[in-house]
Coordinates of C-alpha atoms in Angstrom, one line a residue:
M1 CA 3.5 5.1 0.9
A2 CA 1.1 2.4 2.1
A3 CA -1.9 2.8 4.4
L4 CA -0.7 3.7 7.9
W5 CA -2.5 0.8 9.7
P6 CA -3.5 -2.7 8.6
P7 CA -7.2 -3.4 8.8
G8 CA -7.4 -6.2 11.4
Q9 CA -8.8 -4.1 14.3
A10 CA -11.2 -2.2 12.2
L11 CA -12.5 -5.4 10.6
M12 CA -12.9 -7.1 14.0
I13 CA -14.9 -4.1 15.4
A14 CA -17.0 -4.0 12.2
A15 CA -17.8 -7.7 12.6
V16 CA -18.9 -7.1 16.2
F17 CA -21.1 -4.2 15.1
K18 CA -22.6 -6.3 12.3
L19 CA -23.3 -9.5 14.3
F20 CA -24.2 -8.1 17.8
G21 CA -25.1 -4.4 17.2
E22 CA -23.5 -1.2 18.5
T23 CA -25.0 -1.1 22.0
A24 CA -22.7 -2.0 25.0
F25 CA -19.8 -2.2 22.6
P26 CA -17.0 -2.3 25.2
L27 CA -18.7 -5.2 27.0
K28 CA -19.0 -7.2 23.7
M29 CA -15.3 -6.6 23.0
L30 CA -14.6 -7.8 26.5
Y31 CA -16.5 -11.0 25.8
L32 CA -14.6 -11.5 22.6
A33 CA -11.2 -10.9 24.4
V34 CA -12.1 -13.3 27.2
S35 CA -13.2 -15.9 24.8
T36 CA -9.9 -15.7 22.8
W37 CA -7.9 -15.9 26.0
A38 CA -9.9 -18.9 27.0
L39 CA -9.0 -20.6 23.7
M40 CA -5.4 -19.7 24.3
L41 CA -5.5 -21.4 27.8
T42 CA -6.9 -24.5 26.2
C43 CA -4.1 -24.6 23.6
V44 CA -1.4 -24.1 26.3
Y45 CA -3.0 -26.8 28.4
H46 CA -2.7 -29.3 25.5
S47 CA 0.8 -28.2 24.6
L48 CA 2.3 -29.2 28.0
E49 CA 2.2 -32.9 27.2
K50 CA 4.8 -34.0 29.7
I51 CA 2.7 -33.0 32.7
K52 CA 0.2 -35.7 33.6
K53 CA -1.6 -34.1 36.5
P54 CA -4.5 -32.0 35.1
V55 CA -4.7 -29.7 38.1
L56 CA -1.0 -28.7 37.9
K57 CA -1.2 -28.3 34.2
F58 CA -4.3 -26.2 34.5
S59 CA -2.7 -24.0 37.1
L60 CA 0.4 -23.3 35.1
C61 CA -1.7 -22.2 32.1
F62 CA -2.9 -19.3 34.2
L63 CA 0.6 -17.9 35.1
P64 CA 0.2 -14.7 33.1
F65 CA -2.8 -13.7 35.2
F66 CA -0.6 -13.5 38.3
F67 CA 1.0 -10.4 36.7
S68 CA -1.1 -7.2 36.8
V69 CA -0.1 -6.1 33.3
F70 CA -2.0 -9.0 31.8
Q71 CA -5.0 -8.7 34.1
T72 CA -5.4 -5.2 32.7
W73 CA -5.2 -6.2 29.1
V74 CA -7.8 -9.0 29.5
F75 CA -10.4 -7.7 31.9
D76 CA -10.4 -3.9 31.4
D77 CA -13.2 -3.0 29.0
S78 CA -11.8 0.6 28.6
L79 CA -8.9 -0.8 26.6
V80 CA -10.4 -1.5 23.1
L81 CA -7.1 -2.1 21.3
S82 CA -5.7 -4.8 19.1
E83 CA -3.7 -6.4 21.9
N84 CA -6.9 -7.6 23.7
V85 CA -7.3 -10.3 21.0
S86 CA -3.9 -10.4 19.2
L87 CA -2.0 -11.3 22.4
P88 CA -3.8 -14.6 22.9
L89 CA -3.7 -15.3 19.2
F90 CA 0.1 -14.9 19.3
I91 CA 0.4 -17.7 21.9
I92 CA -2.2 -19.9 20.0
G93 CA 0.1 -19.6 17.0
F94 CA 3.1 -20.7 19.1
C95 CA 1.0 -23.6 20.5
F96 CA 0.2 -24.9 17.0
F97 CA 3.9 -24.7 16.1
I98 CA 4.6 -26.8 19.2
F99 CA 1.8 -29.2 18.2
W100 CA 3.6 -29.7 14.9
L101 CA 6.9 -30.4 16.7
Q102 CA 5.1 -32.9 19.0
D103 CA 2.9 -34.8 16.4
K104 CA 4.7 -34.1 13.1
K105 CA 1.3 -33.3 11.4
W106 CA 1.9 -30.7 8.8
G107 CA -1.5 -29.1 9.2
Y108 CA -0.5 -27.8 12.6
L109 CA 2.4 -25.7 11.1
I110 CA 0.1 -24.5 8.3
A111 CA -2.4 -23.4 10.9
S112 CA 0.4 -21.6 12.9
A113 CA 1.4 -19.7 9.7
A114 CA -2.2 -18.7 9.1
I115 CA -2.6 -17.4 12.7
F116 CA 0.6 -15.4 12.4
A117 CA -0.6 -14.0 9.1
A118 CA -3.9 -12.9 10.8
L119 CA -1.7 -11.3 13.5
A120 CA 0.0 -9.2 10.8
Y121 CA -3.4 -7.6 10.1
F122 CA -3.5 -6.5 13.7
R123 CA 0.1 -5.7 14.4
G124 CA 2.2 -4.8 11.3
Y125 CA 5.5 -6.0 12.7
F126 CA 4.4 -9.6 12.4
E127 CA 4.6 -9.1 8.6
V128 CA 8.2 -8.0 9.1
F129 CA 8.8 -11.0 11.4
G130 CA 7.6 -13.2 8.6
R131 CA 10.2 -11.8 6.2
F132 CA 12.8 -12.1 9.0
L133 CA 11.9 -15.8 9.3
A134 CA 12.1 -16.2 5.5
L135 CA 15.6 -14.9 5.5
A136 CA 16.5 -17.2 8.4
M137 CA 15.0 -20.1 6.4
V138 CA 17.3 -19.3 3.5
I139 CA 20.4 -19.1 5.8
Y140 CA 19.3 -22.4 7.4
L141 CA 19.0 -24.1 4.0
I142 CA 22.5 -22.8 2.9
I143 CA 24.0 -24.2 6.1
L144 CA 22.2 -27.5 5.7
K145 CA 23.5 -27.8 2.1
I146 CA 27.0 -27.1 3.2
K147 CA 26.9 -29.6 6.0
S148 CA 25.1 -32.4 4.2
K149 CA 25.7 -34.1 0.8
K150 CA 22.1 -35.4 0.9
T151 CA 19.1 -33.6 -0.4
I152 CA 18.0 -30.7 1.7
L153 CA 14.3 -31.0 0.6
T154 CA 13.3 -33.3 3.5
P155 CA 9.6 -33.5 4.5
K156 CA 10.3 -31.1 7.4
V157 CA 11.9 -28.5 5.1
I158 CA 9.1 -28.8 2.6
T159 CA 6.5 -28.3 5.3
M160 CA 8.3 -25.2 6.6
M161 CA 8.6 -23.7 3.1
S162 CA 4.9 -24.4 2.6
A163 CA 4.0 -22.7 5.8
L164 CA 6.0 -19.6 4.8
L165 CA 4.3 -19.6 1.4
V166 CA 0.8 -19.8 3.1
F167 CA 1.9 -16.9 5.4
M168 CA 2.9 -14.8 2.4
M169 CA -0.2 -15.7 0.3
L170 CA -2.6 -14.7 3.1
L171 CA -1.0 -11.2 3.2
M172 CA -1.7 -10.6 -0.5
P173 CA -5.2 -9.0 -0.1
W174 CA -3.8 -6.1 1.9
R175 CA -0.8 -5.7 -0.4
I176 CA -3.2 -5.6 -3.4
Y177 CA -5.3 -3.0 -1.6
N178 CA -2.2 -0.8 -1.0
S179 CA -1.1 -1.3 -4.6
K180 CA -4.5 -0.2 -5.9
H181 CA -4.9 2.8 -3.6
F182 CA -1.3 3.9 -2.8
G183 CA 0.8 2.5 -5.6
T184 CA 2.9 0.2 -3.4
Y185 CA 2.9 -3.4 -2.3
S186 CA 4.3 -2.5 1.1
W187 CA 2.4 -3.7 4.1
Q188 CA 2.5 -0.3 5.9
P189 CA 4.8 2.7 6.1
G190 CA 6.6 1.4 9.2
M191 CA 9.9 3.2 9.7
T192 CA 9.5 5.4 6.7
V193 CA 7.4 7.8 8.8
M194 CA 9.6 7.3 11.9
W195 CA 13.1 8.3 10.8
P196 CA 12.5 12.1 10.9
F197 CA 11.3 11.9 14.5
Y198 CA 14.7 10.8 15.7
W199 CA 15.7 14.4 15.2
V200 CA 12.9 16.1 17.1
P201 CA 14.1 17.6 20.4
D202 CA 12.5 16.7 23.7
S203 CA 11.4 20.3 24.2
K204 CA 9.2 20.0 21.1
S205 CA 7.4 16.8 22.0
S206 CA 7.6 15.1 25.4
F207 CA 6.5 11.8 23.9
H208 CA 9.6 11.5 21.8
G209 CA 11.9 11.7 24.8
E210 CA 9.8 9.4 27.0
A211 CA 9.5 6.8 24.2
A212 CA 13.2 7.0 23.2
E213 CA 12.0 7.8 19.7
N214 CA 14.5 10.7 19.3
T215 CA 17.6 8.8 20.4
A216 CA 19.7 10.5 17.8
C217 CA 18.9 13.9 19.3
H218 CA 20.4 12.8 22.7
I219 CA 23.6 11.6 20.9
Q220 CA 24.1 14.5 18.6
P221 CA 22.2 17.5 20.0
E222 CA 23.9 20.1 17.8
L223 CA 23.0 18.2 14.6
C224 CA 19.5 17.6 16.0
S225 CA 19.0 21.4 16.6
Y226 CA 20.3 22.2 13.1
F227 CA 18.0 19.9 11.2
Y228 CA 15.0 20.6 13.4
T229 CA 15.4 24.4 13.0
R230 CA 16.0 24.3 9.2
D231 CA 13.7 21.4 8.2
L232 CA 11.5 19.5 10.7
S233 CA 10.0 22.6 12.2
L234 CA 8.6 23.6 8.8
Q235 CA 6.2 20.7 8.6
P236 CA 5.6 17.3 10.2
G237 CA 8.2 14.9 8.9
G238 CA 10.2 17.7 7.3
T239 CA 10.7 18.6 3.7
L240 CA 13.8 16.3 3.2
P241 CA 13.1 12.7 2.2
S242 CA 12.8 10.1 4.8
S243 CA 15.7 8.2 3.3
F244 CA 18.0 11.1 4.2
Y245 CA 17.0 10.9 7.9
R246 CA 17.3 7.1 7.8
M247 CA 20.9 7.6 6.6
L248 CA 21.5 10.2 9.3
T249 CA 20.1 8.0 12.0
L250 CA 21.9 4.8 11.0
T251 CA 25.2 6.8 10.9
A252 CA 24.5 8.0 14.5
L253 CA 23.9 4.5 15.6
L254 CA 27.0 3.1 13.9
E255 CA 29.3 5.9 15.2
H256 CA 27.9 5.8 18.8
P257 CA 26.4 2.4 19.5
I258 CA 27.2 2.4 23.3
A259 CA 25.6 5.9 23.7
W260 CA 22.6 4.8 21.6
Y261 CA 21.8 1.7 23.7
G262 CA 22.5 3.8 26.8
V263 CA 19.6 6.1 25.8
K264 CA 17.4 3.1 25.0
A265 CA 18.3 1.4 28.4
K266 CA 17.3 4.6 30.3
A267 CA 13.9 4.4 28.7
F268 CA 13.5 0.7 29.3
N269 CA 10.8 1.4 31.8
V270 CA 8.5 2.7 29.0
F271 CA 9.1 -0.4 27.0
W272 CA 8.7 -3.0 29.8
F273 CA 6.5 -1.5 32.5
G274 CA 3.2 0.5 32.5
E275 CA -0.5 0.1 33.0
H276 CA -3.4 1.1 30.8
N277 CA -0.6 1.8 28.2
I278 CA 0.5 4.8 30.3
P279 CA 4.3 5.1 30.6
L280 CA 5.6 5.1 34.1
S281 CA 8.9 6.8 35.3
W282 CA 11.5 4.7 37.1
N283 CA 10.5 6.5 40.3
E284 CA 6.9 5.6 39.9
I285 CA 7.8 1.9 39.2
L286 CA 10.0 1.7 42.3
H287 CA 7.0 2.8 44.4
R288 CA 5.0 -0.1 42.9
P289 CA 7.0 -3.2 44.1
I290 CA 4.5 -5.7 42.8
M291 CA 4.7 -4.3 39.3
L292 CA 8.5 -4.1 39.5
L293 CA 8.8 -7.6 40.8
G294 CA 6.5 -9.0 38.1
G295 CA 8.4 -7.3 35.3
V296 CA 11.8 -8.5 36.7
L297 CA 10.6 -12.1 37.1
I298 CA 9.2 -12.1 33.5
F299 CA 12.5 -10.8 32.1
L300 CA 14.6 -13.3 34.1
S301 CA 12.3 -16.1 33.0
G302 CA 13.0 -15.3 29.3
V303 CA 16.8 -14.8 29.9
F304 CA 17.0 -18.1 31.8
S305 CA 15.2 -20.0 29.0
L306 CA 17.6 -18.7 26.4
I307 CA 20.7 -19.4 28.4
Y308 CA 19.5 -22.9 29.4
S309 CA 18.5 -23.8 25.8
A310 CA 21.9 -22.6 24.5
F311 CA 23.7 -24.6 27.2
L312 CA 21.8 -27.8 26.3
W313 CA 22.4 -27.1 22.6
F314 CA 26.1 -27.0 22.9
R315 CA 26.1 -30.1 25.1
K316 CA 23.8 -31.8 22.5
K317 CA 21.2 -32.6 25.1
L318 CA 18.2 -30.9 23.5
F319 CA 15.2 -33.2 23.0
L320 CA 13.4 -33.6 19.7
G321 CA 11.4 -30.3 19.3
Q322 CA 13.3 -28.3 21.9
K323 CA 15.9 -27.1 19.3
E324 CA 13.3 -26.0 16.8
L325 CA 11.4 -24.2 19.6
F326 CA 14.6 -22.5 20.7
V327 CA 15.3 -21.3 17.1
F328 CA 11.8 -20.1 16.5
S329 CA 11.4 -18.3 19.9
G330 CA 15.0 -17.0 19.7
S331 CA 14.3 -15.6 16.3
F332 CA 11.3 -13.7 17.7
I333 CA 13.3 -12.4 20.6
F334 CA 16.2 -11.3 18.4
F335 CA 13.6 -9.6 16.1
N336 CA 12.2 -7.7 19.1
F337 CA 15.8 -6.6 20.0
I338 CA 15.9 -5.0 16.5
L339 CA 12.6 -3.3 17.2
F340 CA 14.0 -2.2 20.6
T341 CA 17.0 -0.7 18.7
F342 CA 15.0 1.3 16.2
F343 CA 11.4 1.7 17.1
H344 CA 9.8 4.0 19.7
F345 CA 8.5 2.5 23.0
E346 CA 5.1 2.0 24.4
P347 CA 4.2 -0.4 27.2
R348 CA 2.0 -2.6 25.0
Y349 CA 4.8 -3.2 22.5
S350 CA 6.6 -5.6 24.8
L351 CA 3.5 -7.6 25.8
Y352 CA 4.0 -10.3 23.2
L353 CA 7.6 -10.8 24.3
Q354 CA 6.6 -10.8 28.0
L355 CA 3.9 -13.4 27.3
L356 CA 6.4 -15.6 25.5
F357 CA 8.9 -15.2 28.3
I358 CA 6.2 -16.6 30.7
Y359 CA 5.4 -19.7 28.7
L360 CA 8.8 -20.4 27.1
P361 CA 10.3 -22.2 30.2
L362 CA 7.1 -24.2 30.5
W363 CA 7.3 -25.5 27.0
L364 CA 11.1 -26.2 27.3
F365 CA 10.6 -28.3 30.4
F366 CA 7.2 -29.7 30.0
G367 CA 6.4 -29.5 26.2
F368 CA 8.3 -32.5 25.0
N369 CA 8.5 -36.1 26.2
E370 CA 11.9 -37.0 27.6
N371 CA 11.6 -40.4 25.9
S372 CA 12.0 -38.7 22.5
Q373 CA 15.3 -39.3 20.9
R374 CA 17.8 -36.5 20.9
D375 CA 17.7 -34.3 17.8
E376 CA 21.2 -34.0 16.4
N377 CA 20.3 -33.1 12.9
L378 CA 18.8 -29.6 12.8

């Protein structure tokens, strides 16, 4: 089994210690976070090429800071977590993807791939997202080959394949480290350590119930009690292999999908709302109307962007670049739905998706020039 956490956060903290010393450490991390967010705002500003009025463009860049959740993650020096820097890096990576769509310069896409590779060193699921994109790329090439008799190795396809290769190559140092010390090229254990926790009752750990981590227990309580009493109570993670609990969990999901997502939906508050990474109950959220309104607006913004893009796609009215943006952002959203299905919840886990939901409609409406020809070939 690989190391539990990738080293991005530790390396960043070590670099701050080395360069600036250990005194006033939270303040220095705050400076680093604010600087990274400032770089993100600059990238977003330049990505909205359709807007010609600088004041309006500048104002729209600051939309996330109208929501309390992002004010917390930028300006609170008590939160020294990877999200302080990785959140703006995520949007910077998206901006470089958009720069590639706008200018067709291959270096932008390579830079985007490098940024997402750096993100994987902070948040392990970006490594999984890279594999998810690689699979999507293979499916795309197969469809392209079926639809066209011409060569599929166009300059655009070659650039995308090169970007994926750069992404994978930049992950090799940590894979080599895991191979040397743990005997595996895996990025991190991921779900391997999570499957047994689906069968831990609420009474044994309040976190599992709050975070919807023990969904299987809510669906099959008798089976949950049986395995917890006879195995999981003996030691953390149990004595049976993780693959056994994976099979047991997937069976519960496939046999009771409606009940499964019902449990997940009831815990949606933990996934989408919260402050200082502290989960809030639905009752607490209802007594905080500004937080509730902000979360609802962000969610509706993302849903509207997807529906609007799909509508334009089927009517063949997407501009050059909008279709690629829809596919890329849609892939990330679908990937997060998979995480929503299987992984436990924490308020910070949805922040990347929320930040994308804020900027996605801006990019769709103002990121591409209407004078561009329609893209009918993707």
